[in-house]
Amino acid sequence: MVRLRDGARRLAFAFPALLARLGVVDRERGDEAFDLALPVMVTGALRTFLRTADFLMVGQAIGASAVAALELGFQYYFIPFGLSLALTSGTISVVSRFVGADETGRANTTLAVSLWLSLAFSIPMTAVAWVYADPLVAVLAPNETVTEMGATYLRIVMLSVAFRFWSMTAARALAGAGDTRTPMYVRLLTLPTNIGLNAVLIFGLGPIAPMGVAGAAWGTVAANVLAAAVFFVLLSTTRFPVRLPLPGLRSRAASTDPGSSTEMGSSTEMGSSTETATTGRLWDGGIAREVVRVGLPLAGTRLSRTLGRFPFLFVLGAFGTGTLAAYAIGRRVMLLAMMPAWGYSTAASTLVGQRVGEGDGDAAEAAGWATLRVALATQLCIALVLVVLARPISLAFGSEHVADTVTFVRVFGLGVGAFAVSRTMRGGLRGAGDTTWPFYGTLAGTYLLKLPVAFLALPATMSVGALGFAFTPGIGLGVVAVYAAILLDMYFRAAVNAVRFKSGTWRVIARQSEVGADAPG
């Protein structure tokens, strides 16, 4: 097994080695970025596979109505999931900077603070979903059957939100400390468990009666609880670069440093002299503010993208079910193809954040650009595959509108490079604590470019109503305007994030954040 793992690792790392020989990237920096990104790619692929498996199983067990119910319930479940991604972006940013500054105690405190914040956000959302699941799903559902099943799924699966939130927090904190493998190993345990439990609970086995959509929800709950428990146990030990500052661990660490003090009653401001370099505290108001400051614009980024998706889908729907279905398949292919960009975004956050924490802005900038070069090389290879193999890919998804699907796959393929730039540079900015401009870029790209250009596709005679007003935004450009809207949005966001990183303003923001070696005072 060890030889197999080592062989697979050598094969994978042949890619950054090739890039180094071609002069694309420095070998050491390329290996470092790839090493951090690869486990995140694996985890993302597993998560995507799980989501697809859920839909396949409930579809086979019950039919199309169950698939629709699962999709609608999941849309609401994705809201706290997206919020957790935003909040834990603050976690990875702050942890990476503290680790770079060799302030392990404050990195541990950041983990504890993020746990409390995750509970503060997740518990109220769980309560709302439990009480209002039926009316929430009914807003989107086409009939009562779908509403009932979707509400059942939502009510149950939301019970695991706090556990899912904690798992994301733990994974991002470890990533900020340079460990992306441990979260991958946890997911390698829990995601197959999730699939196995879902199969048993959805279809039934022996004394277990078939539970359908509810079975899919309970399987997810069980897997999320398991993942949270595993992370809690792991981070309650001293074997990892960041850990929970639990009383037992704190006292053991303090005993090795007689001059240290870790009383909870001491100052809660960042920079407290009573916090040792090896323990940490369970709460710090200054760190909490920094985590929220970094995460809040990213929450706005996700919300603006989500809200902007509905009018865009309206435009697509005006061209018929075939166009809408072709777009849906193209987007699914895009999400799979762009999985590496998520990994490189995490790598950029960790590397830039740690270098900023060390007080070395030049090294942070070099790490960001090096990660981008590896990301671009990876994603451009994938883009070439999408453009060349668009037809067989479309056929593999069983599309009934092959020509339209091929076009959408190729359009998304043309935008893969831009997506790589946007995500990776956003990750670098996030590592330094500069997240406002990615939010501005998303807001402008969605509402000043993507949607206005997409609406030009509508017939000039088609009236659109909104907020009691009716207007005719279209000029009859057809679906070509939709293609243009997709690409303009992607390239605009890429340009905003790249220019912002190039400007170096993130160095000033990092210094002002009071996190890291260059913090004032």
XYZ file of C-alpha atoms in Angstrom:
521
model
C 0.000 0.000 0.000
C 2.838 2.385 0.887
C 4.605 1.640 -2.399
C 1.374 2.213 -4.299
C 0.816 5.521 -2.523
C 4.398 6.643 -3.174
C 4.091 5.676 -6.828
C 0.858 7.625 -7.204
C 2.468 10.617 -5.525
C 5.481 10.533 -7.854
C 3.157 10.304 -10.849
C 1.065 13.247 -9.674
C 4.092 15.415 -8.904
C 5.504 14.786 -12.349
C 3.177 17.603 -13.450
C 4.748 20.448 -11.413
C 8.167 18.951 -12.190
C 7.388 19.260 -15.912
C 6.253 22.850 -15.428
C 9.526 23.606 -13.645
C 11.567 22.105 -16.504
C 9.603 24.236 -18.966
C 10.405 27.319 -16.916
C 6.764 28.005 -16.026
C 7.290 27.937 -12.277
C 10.019 27.501 -9.694
C 10.190 23.811 -8.723
C 9.972 24.331 -4.983
C 7.078 26.779 -5.183
C 5.262 24.624 -7.743
C 5.564 21.516 -5.586
C 4.416 23.444 -2.526
C 1.280 24.780 -4.234
C 0.455 21.444 -5.854
C 0.968 19.566 -2.581
C -1.562 21.784 -0.818
C -4.055 21.822 -3.702
C -4.170 18.109 -4.550
C -5.956 16.873 -1.379
C -8.559 19.642 -1.760
C -9.182 18.502 -5.356
C -9.674 14.907 -4.181
C -12.059 15.987 -1.432
C -14.072 18.131 -3.849
C -14.332 15.284 -6.353
C -15.572 12.939 -3.624
C -18.182 15.479 -2.531
C -19.406 15.900 -6.115
C -19.590 12.128 -6.534
C -21.652 11.842 -3.335
C -24.119 14.466 -4.516
C -24.528 12.686 -7.851
C -24.950 9.306 -6.130
C -27.735 10.680 -3.918
C -29.698 11.845 -6.937
C -29.206 8.558 -8.755
C -30.344 6.471 -5.783
C -33.498 8.400 -4.928
C -34.331 8.535 -8.626
C -34.118 4.762 -8.898
C -35.970 4.180 -5.627
C -38.847 6.623 -6.100
C -38.608 8.524 -9.364
C -38.435 12.035 -10.761
C -40.527 13.585 -7.976
C -37.960 12.453 -5.388
C -35.118 13.879 -7.469
C -36.956 17.209 -7.670
C -37.600 17.144 -3.919
C -33.946 16.439 -3.192
C -32.849 19.265 -5.491
C -35.190 21.796 -3.872
C -34.324 20.756 -0.340
C -30.641 20.889 -1.162
C -30.934 24.466 -2.443
C -31.885 25.598 1.055
C -29.286 23.333 2.666
C -26.704 24.981 0.413
C -27.376 28.371 2.029
C -25.726 27.477 5.376
C -23.132 25.455 3.462
C -22.223 28.556 1.457
C -22.214 30.634 4.628
C -19.843 28.136 6.242
C -17.491 28.458 3.266
C -17.534 32.235 3.685
C -17.008 32.224 7.457
C -14.263 29.615 7.298
C -12.524 31.713 4.666
C -11.884 34.040 7.591
C -10.611 31.055 9.563
C -8.047 29.970 6.959
C -6.900 33.560 6.477
C -6.344 34.304 10.165
C -4.878 30.889 11.033
C -2.401 31.023 8.139
C -1.164 34.467 9.188
C -0.754 33.445 12.833
C 1.065 30.264 11.813
C 3.374 32.304 9.604
C 4.072 34.605 12.545
C 4.816 31.538 14.711
C 1.960 32.440 17.066
C 0.537 28.964 17.557
C -1.548 29.927 20.580
C -3.452 32.557 18.606
C -3.953 30.124 15.725
C -5.509 27.729 18.245
C -7.673 30.549 19.593
C -8.850 31.285 16.050
C -10.037 27.689 15.734
C -11.999 27.938 18.988
C -13.474 31.321 18.046
C -14.529 29.956 14.656
C -16.266 27.042 16.389
C -18.341 29.411 18.532
C -19.187 31.546 15.498
C -20.239 28.469 13.534
C -22.622 27.456 16.333
C -24.019 30.988 16.535
C -24.852 30.926 12.818
C -25.936 27.304 12.387
C -28.276 26.686 15.331
C -30.784 29.455 14.420
C -30.816 28.283 10.776
C -31.540 24.737 11.913
C -34.458 26.000 14.014
C -35.888 28.036 11.123
C -35.689 25.071 8.742
C -37.378 22.772 11.265
C -40.320 25.130 11.712
C -40.680 26.499 8.178
C -39.481 23.638 5.947
C -42.878 23.151 4.287
C -43.533 26.753 3.200
C -39.895 27.196 2.151
C -39.994 24.225 -0.216
C -43.538 25.023 -1.359
C -42.292 28.315 -2.829
C -40.311 26.336 -5.432
C -42.136 23.011 -5.642
C -44.488 22.228 -8.560
C -46.892 20.087 -6.483
C -47.732 18.892 -2.974
C -45.905 15.583 -3.339
C -42.611 17.279 -4.103
C -43.255 19.801 -1.317
C -43.828 17.065 1.254
C -40.734 15.054 0.302
C -38.551 18.144 -0.076
C -39.627 19.485 3.329
C -38.921 16.101 4.921
C -35.419 16.069 3.445
C -34.738 19.687 4.433
C -36.010 19.326 7.993
C -33.845 16.259 8.655
C -30.661 17.259 6.830
C -30.582 20.670 8.522
C -30.132 18.883 11.855
C -26.544 18.285 10.782
C -25.713 21.889 9.865
C -23.837 22.618 13.104
C -21.756 19.458 12.637
C -21.082 20.293 8.986
C -20.121 23.843 9.962
C -17.609 22.544 12.510
C -16.098 20.112 9.997
C -15.583 22.943 7.525
C -14.041 25.074 10.273
C -11.635 22.312 11.266
C -10.660 21.562 7.666
C -10.001 25.227 6.857
C -8.013 25.753 10.057
C -5.807 22.772 9.226
C -5.398 24.086 5.675
C -4.337 27.447 7.059
C -1.666 25.633 9.043
C -0.480 23.884 5.872
C -2.248 20.532 6.411
C -4.748 19.717 3.652
C -4.194 15.951 3.832
C -5.875 15.297 7.188
C -9.224 16.734 5.980
C -8.892 14.552 2.863
C -8.343 11.429 4.988
C -11.385 12.273 7.107
C -13.479 12.671 3.949
C -12.124 9.414 2.548
C -13.627 7.808 5.646
C -16.913 9.668 5.920
C -18.008 10.157 2.304
C -18.030 6.437 1.407
C -19.816 5.895 4.730
C -22.368 8.467 3.618
C -22.962 6.682 0.322
C -23.262 3.269 2.018
C -25.694 4.555 4.649
C -27.762 6.339 2.034
C -28.035 3.170 -0.059
C -29.178 1.133 2.951
C -31.634 3.746 4.211
C -33.028 4.746 0.818
C -33.629 1.209 -0.509
C -33.909 -0.658 2.797
C -31.931 -3.720 3.857
C -33.049 -6.615 6.055
C -34.996 -5.228 9.022
C -34.455 -1.646 7.823
C -37.486 -0.506 5.838
C -36.988 1.704 2.744
C -37.013 5.364 3.805
C -36.638 7.059 0.427
C -35.790 10.757 0.587
C -35.747 10.676 4.396
C -33.115 7.928 4.197
C -30.889 10.143 2.052
C -31.217 12.885 4.662
C -30.484 10.647 7.655
C -27.470 9.148 5.880
C -26.073 12.629 5.360
C -26.771 13.559 8.980
C -24.960 10.463 10.245
C -21.949 11.094 8.011
C -21.746 14.770 9.034
C -21.899 13.850 12.717
C -19.170 11.237 12.180
C -16.922 13.735 10.380
C -17.453 16.331 13.125
C -16.641 13.774 15.820
C -13.467 12.662 14.038
C -12.279 16.246 13.608
C -13.063 17.022 17.254
C -11.085 14.023 18.490
C -8.136 14.789 16.209
C -7.999 18.459 17.129
C -8.317 17.668 20.834
C -4.813 16.194 20.698
C -1.424 17.864 20.395
C -0.419 16.017 17.224
C -1.583 18.620 14.695
C -0.271 22.090 13.813
C -3.475 23.685 15.137
C -5.775 22.389 17.860
C -8.643 23.285 20.162
C -7.380 25.043 23.306
C -9.292 22.737 25.658
C -8.618 23.074 29.411
C -6.763 19.745 29.669
C -4.477 20.536 26.745
C -3.959 24.081 27.990
C -2.845 22.938 31.424
C -0.459 20.347 29.978
C 1.034 22.929 27.624
C 1.272 25.496 30.398
C 3.116 23.013 32.602
C 5.930 22.956 30.053
C 6.170 26.764 30.266
C 6.153 27.799 33.955
C 6.173 31.464 33.089
C 3.047 31.323 30.989
C -0.480 32.266 32.000
C -3.637 31.084 30.270
C -6.370 32.329 32.560
C -9.699 32.883 30.812
C -10.199 36.023 32.846
C -7.274 37.778 31.179
C -7.601 40.354 28.414
C -9.617 39.303 25.394
C -7.910 41.692 23.017
C -5.648 40.396 20.246
C -2.071 40.713 21.282
C -2.687 39.812 24.947
C 0.600 39.169 26.723
C -0.953 36.381 28.802
C -1.587 34.118 25.843
C 1.289 31.692 25.384
C 2.685 30.592 22.050
C 1.566 27.008 22.589
C -1.892 27.092 24.190
C -4.531 29.600 23.168
C -7.881 30.588 24.606
C -11.495 29.656 23.999
C -12.528 33.185 22.992
C -10.951 36.387 21.748
C -13.098 39.284 20.584
C -10.399 40.781 18.389
C -9.821 37.525 16.540
C -13.581 37.044 16.155
C -13.865 40.467 14.537
C -11.046 39.667 12.121
C -12.602 36.314 11.131
C -15.933 38.024 10.472
C -14.270 40.959 8.681
C -12.602 38.611 6.214
C -15.574 36.268 5.835
C -18.402 38.802 5.527
C -17.563 40.082 2.006
C -17.244 36.489 0.812
C -20.699 35.768 2.230
C -21.922 38.730 0.173
C -20.118 37.302 -2.851
C -21.968 34.009 -2.538
C -25.312 35.654 -1.878
C -25.002 37.984 -4.877
C -24.129 35.060 -7.159
C -27.049 33.020 -5.850
C -29.584 35.820 -6.286
C -28.238 36.640 -9.738
C -28.745 33.063 -10.883
C -32.544 33.313 -10.872
C -32.976 36.099 -13.504
C -30.282 34.439 -15.616
C -32.247 31.173 -15.557
C -35.336 33.178 -16.518
C -33.591 34.335 -19.688
C -32.533 30.780 -20.518
C -36.061 29.528 -19.899
C -37.357 31.950 -22.522
C -35.533 29.883 -25.161
C -37.163 26.630 -24.116
C -36.465 23.576 -22.034
C -33.770 22.361 -24.421
C -31.612 25.445 -23.962
C -32.109 25.382 -20.211
C -31.191 21.695 -20.024
C -28.136 22.228 -22.245
C -26.954 25.016 -19.956
C -27.523 22.844 -16.874
C -25.371 20.045 -18.318
C -22.701 22.495 -19.444
C -22.584 24.036 -15.986
C -22.312 20.625 -14.324
C -19.380 19.790 -16.615
C -17.824 23.151 -15.745
C -18.108 22.515 -12.006
C -16.330 19.187 -12.396
C -13.674 20.646 -14.689
C -12.958 23.566 -12.395
C -12.435 21.458 -9.284
C -8.636 22.040 -9.410
C -9.187 25.796 -9.129
C -10.768 25.285 -5.700
C -7.652 23.423 -4.594
C -5.310 26.109 -5.888
C -7.433 28.791 -4.241
C -6.931 27.066 -0.881
C -3.205 26.687 -1.597
C -2.899 30.394 -2.435
C -4.688 31.367 0.800
C -2.375 29.213 2.895
C 0.879 30.230 1.203
C 0.132 33.949 0.967
C -1.302 34.049 4.492
C 1.696 32.311 6.038
C 4.197 34.538 4.235
C 2.236 37.624 5.284
C 2.266 36.311 8.841
C 6.049 36.006 8.629
C 6.203 39.646 7.574
C 7.583 38.799 4.121
C 5.288 40.509 1.624
C 7.590 39.811 -1.317
C 7.552 36.065 -0.623
C 3.753 36.214 -0.248
C 3.407 37.875 -3.653
C 5.785 35.364 -5.260
C 3.791 32.481 -3.745
C 0.533 33.897 -5.116
C 1.829 34.240 -8.671
C 3.545 30.841 -8.580
C 0.300 29.185 -7.478
C -1.531 30.973 -10.284
C 0.921 29.682 -12.892
C 0.426 26.081 -11.771
C -3.344 26.601 -11.635
C -3.444 28.074 -15.135
C -1.357 25.254 -16.568
C -3.709 22.716 -14.993
C -6.932 24.411 -16.042
C -5.839 25.231 -19.597
C -5.148 21.528 -20.181
C -8.673 20.798 -18.951
C -10.071 23.585 -21.147
C -8.476 21.992 -24.198
C -10.126 18.672 -23.345
C -13.535 20.345 -22.952
C -13.306 22.160 -26.275
C -12.058 19.135 -28.228
C -14.250 16.483 -26.578
C -17.375 18.578 -26.061
C -19.546 16.279 -28.191
C -18.694 12.935 -26.509
C -18.954 14.645 -23.113
C -22.427 15.893 -23.996
C -23.481 12.464 -25.209
C -22.176 10.883 -22.003
C -24.592 13.041 -20.025
C -27.472 11.746 -22.136
C -28.372 15.128 -23.567
C -31.370 15.235 -25.894
C -30.174 18.558 -27.317
C -26.630 17.645 -28.257
C -25.783 20.663 -30.423
C -26.826 23.189 -27.771
C -25.047 21.241 -25.033
C -21.828 21.032 -27.060
C -21.863 24.801 -27.496
C -22.377 25.458 -23.787
C -19.600 23.014 -22.847
C -17.236 24.796 -25.229
C -18.244 28.228 -23.956
C -17.513 27.155 -20.403
C -14.268 25.624 -21.658
C -13.241 29.025 -23.004
C -13.857 30.479 -19.555
C -11.898 27.888 -17.568
C -8.679 29.920 -17.662
C -10.470 33.010 -16.400
C -12.062 30.993 -13.612
C -8.616 29.739 -12.582
C -7.296 33.306 -12.373
C -10.364 34.548 -10.494
C -10.353 31.745 -7.904
C -6.611 31.579 -7.327
C -6.166 35.328 -6.991
C -9.200 35.475 -4.715
C -7.522 32.823 -2.588
C -4.333 34.863 -2.395
C -6.240 37.994 -1.411
C -8.200 35.992 1.154
C -4.959 34.767 2.712
C -3.910 38.380 3.269
C -7.343 39.304 4.633
C -8.351 41.424 1.613
C -11.792 40.149 0.511
C -13.737 43.303 -0.346
C -12.588 43.652 -3.955
C -13.502 40.081 -4.931
C -16.977 40.962 -3.622
C -17.068 44.163 -5.679
C -15.911 42.239 -8.744
C -18.622 39.626 -8.315
C -21.290 42.258 -7.738
C -20.303 44.259 -10.821
C -19.710 41.185 -12.981
C -23.123 39.748 -12.158
C -25.346 42.835 -12.161
C -23.535 45.239 -14.496
C -22.308 42.753 -17.105
C -23.739 39.246 -16.988
C -27.420 40.007 -16.448
C -27.705 43.141 -18.674
C -25.941 41.378 -21.563
C -27.957 38.192 -21.063
C -31.245 40.131 -21.215
C -30.220 41.463 -24.636
C -30.840 37.910 -25.864
C -34.606 38.262 -25.377
C -36.874 39.268 -28.266
C -37.370 43.022 -28.539
C -41.109 42.533 -28.104
C -40.866 40.505 -24.890
C -41.952 42.404 -21.794
C -40.400 41.636 -18.400
C -42.036 42.627 -15.126
C -40.209 43.384 -11.880
C -41.270 45.278 -8.728
C -44.470 46.426 -10.402
C -42.704 47.774 -13.487
C -42.683 46.338 -17.000
C -39.927 46.901 -19.541
C -38.473 45.337 -22.686
C -34.726 44.795 -22.138
C -34.139 42.526 -25.126
C -32.983 43.412 -28.619
C -33.261 39.935 -30.083
C -29.594 38.893 -30.055
C -30.543 35.326 -29.178
C -28.522 32.755 -27.258
C -25.222 34.261 -28.460
C -25.796 37.045 -25.931
C -26.026 34.417 -23.196
C -22.676 32.974 -24.264
C -21.158 36.449 -24.207
C -22.640 37.160 -20.776
C -21.071 34.030 -19.285
C -17.599 34.813 -20.623
C -17.688 38.535 -19.860
C -18.571 37.817 -16.251
C -15.775 35.239 -15.880
C -13.070 37.400 -17.426
C -14.163 40.543 -15.603
C -13.939 38.851 -12.186
C -10.558 37.413 -13.141
C -9.288 40.880 -14.123
C -10.547 42.513 -10.913
C -8.917 39.932 -8.640
C -5.631 39.835 -10.600
C -5.322 43.638 -10.721
C -6.118 43.887 -7.028
C -3.436 41.333 -6.154
C -0.972 43.058 -8.485
C -1.627 46.409 -6.779
C -0.176 45.140 -3.503
C -2.842 46.947 -1.462
C -3.444 43.687 0.379
C -0.093 44.235 2.130
C -1.437 47.381 3.788
C -4.672 45.638 4.766
C -2.736 42.727 6.243
C -0.597 45.108 8.340
C -3.677 46.948 9.584
C -5.410 43.714 10.627
C -3.211 43.247 13.727
C -2.490 39.672 12.672
C 1.066 38.559 11.912
C 4.611 39.794 12.235
C 3.924 43.204 10.672
C 0.951 43.987 12.911
C 1.206 47.441 14.493
C 1.971 47.686 18.189
